[in-house]
């Protein structure tokens, strides 16, 4: 089967002259990746950082071509794509810093000593890479969460070869981005088998099944992600499956915030709900707004602002169809009221949609479309009459990636919202919109089930590297046989905990 | 159903006057635990550390009574039980140090700043407790891996209430140890619902199913652990299941080591294989020994030493029956040779067993009893003719908790063994026996599948706490609404990464 690239604006497909990967391809490539593990993971950290920086340089060098291809395949704006690619190469440079910092190895040395239980042997612990990692590119971020995305960057940073399954919504972009990765690997004389690119649905299943694959990173829908998670668990040797599955992210406007700045919040919301045609996994989908007159102002400003947003082209006509199915189900739901609806054209173009439901009706409608993510430019407003009703409604909402609260100064309602917040999402946002996920040491992009399959995991930020590592302890091991991270002389100059006491290893914790 | 306590030496059972827990009990207790989360996790770290130390004190105070009860129920020696209890109270004090150290919170602060992608908001990240944790006590460690064991200590240290399912092999010990925990909780005015004890098989299943339970820690058999792991995955909201499932731990004696000190190694091995009646999950079960004359010396010394070990009473006659089934299957296996066999008495008493197989025959017998853990005082020697054959045989062996290598100075064979070791186990041991797991910062007690359900997890050592936490990021959040761990003033005086740079927070990293 030939791989097709389709332009969602024109619906014209072109044959890329590439064949979908067979299960034999997956077997061969994953075995080659396994063979690359030892050589790749044993090269110096400085070399690994240099490889990541070279990848960033190559992505930058190919910028105009990559953006043009992605523009054709995704209909996302050139400005958005340029920004996404900038973020993508920044992410590789950031992980080069994370590698050089060395804390990700969690090196710890306990010298032999007496203890209340008798003599304790010399024990030393550091993290080691898991092995080949399967990466599933997303539809909505052709760079930052796809072939050159955070899963790829963090797995390479951890010392793991990668096998990437390209998303069918942008195969030409995926192929071109992979060429930049490959060129960097060649320039740095990386080991054979470090990188592989796969096309096709069955190749994705074979990737999760491949005995040589040690872990999987996935960004995509709840249905696909949970199915692949089950598949990873059903293997003879189950492997960790880190799925970032999106969410109907709640956003609360308190009574005081609505009284203070309903118009301002509504304008910002319109931008956040429609950013990238609403195709962000952090789009605020459930807006909890007071049922009073201030809330009415917010609703009418938001609907006015959304009405002015021009028609948007979604990533593909299939995704637009899915959006229309979702918004129709919302419109048909007896409990809700449609404020704005899509014009139902039937191609990849859609308009923003807005629905309203009372908190009371929301509470009486468990497990319905009112709770699910509607991927695209749509939001549901839940109108609450009392703070108690707000908390009940939040309690009845699935955990998500983000939980945003708009509040006023000295707001009587904010303390409890913030206290409950950690159970509702893994990123808690004060007076800002959730779309946009910064690459930094402190970012957490994930959340409790069902938004993520592994609740501690993040697919963005320095800690994304932790998913691809496991600790190993050496007992009574002569210095010459220890990994460099665990030598008393600390040749890598990394942070080490020695006999329980942290030592930074360098004057600065990071050389970024 | 009434809970029975059985003495394996006399086979006499006594009724403890306690009823097995019903699913209603589990529902009620897990809901109470959920209600305790907020209060418990928000008390100061210094208070939490004090609670852990008070538990240690109460366990010490009850020492003689606890040891006497455990002696009756497990037939383990008084000396062994005294040592295990010392280790158990040490473990609580150690986790008090881990709590005060504060690195487990992984606090990170990134102030708002400009970036190549535009302005980045203030982002701050710290770990938060998961919620109520279910703990399954083991059969073989009535203290250290049971009611007052490492799962309980690390979960309480993380800020999580615990619900402990007592192992049926020592219910009276479990009940008495729980009383010590409860007394400490009362002395420290801990919140209601922090601690619960459950009895009975069905209560264990209900514990894994309970909606309020957020994670499970388990130490036990492969079959039981994998079944419960599947159950945890099949929930509406799947939860992490950390199962430490034991293993047939490989131990290699190189040619040079056998030539140098076959007799010494054999004597140590006899002790390690029969320690605690061979009922350690780190017992060396697969001994890779040269097929030459030096190896023959080792085999004959080991069998002579094992023959002198007196009859041992196992934890229960069921466990002894299981041991006999295992050793009979080994004796019946066409590829192997029985060197020493149990005398098959049919009660809880057994004798050490030893089997031998050529590496060649081992390689021709995949997926048989030769590869499985035989819980109890038994070992299989795999005799290898060449180093290549040794590596092939190791390659064909399941990953385990420990991988031990006995080698000589300037040993030509050790480098490759150590290089391959991290894929074979998570604790790599040089010239020592694997039985005994020290409580320290650098311990890793876990291993790749199938020895552990989650390969990065450890059930012993400081990092055991990581299983019960997940990170949460606060974006643009005013100081007053932040958790203490994330304030600029660092009121907890804990390590914080600030704008990418690690700061220790105190002069010393740990106050242990």
Short mmCIF file of C-alpha atoms in Angstrom, two decimals, chain B residues 288 291 358-363 382-395:
data_model
loop_
_atom_site.label_atom_id
_atom_site.label_comp_id
_atom_site.label_asym_id
_atom_site.label_seq_id
_atom_site.Cartn_x
_atom_site.Cartn_y
_atom_site.Cartn_z
CA UNK B 288 25.97 -20.94 36.39
CA UNK B 291 31.59 -27.76 33.53
CA UNK B 358 24.24 -28.94 31.29
CA UNK B 359 24.01 -25.52 29.67
CA UNK B 360 23.32 -27.34 26.45
CA UNK B 361 20.32 -29.19 27.89
CA UNK B 362 19.16 -25.98 29.60
CA UNK B 363 19.17 -24.22 26.25
CA UNK B 382 23.78 -24.89 35.00
CA UNK B 383 27.16 -26.26 33.92
CA UNK B 384 28.69 -24.34 31.00
CA UNK B 385 31.59 -25.54 28.87
CA UNK B 386 32.52 -22.26 27.18
CA UNK B 387 32.01 -18.58 27.85
CA UNK B 388 29.93 -18.41 24.69
CA UNK B 389 27.65 -21.11 26.07
CA UNK B 390 27.40 -19.20 29.37
CA UNK B 391 26.24 -16.07 27.56
CA UNK B 392 23.74 -18.03 25.50
CA UNK B 393 22.31 -19.61 28.63
CA UNK B 394 22.08 -16.23 30.38
CA UNK B 395 20.42 -14.76 27.32
#
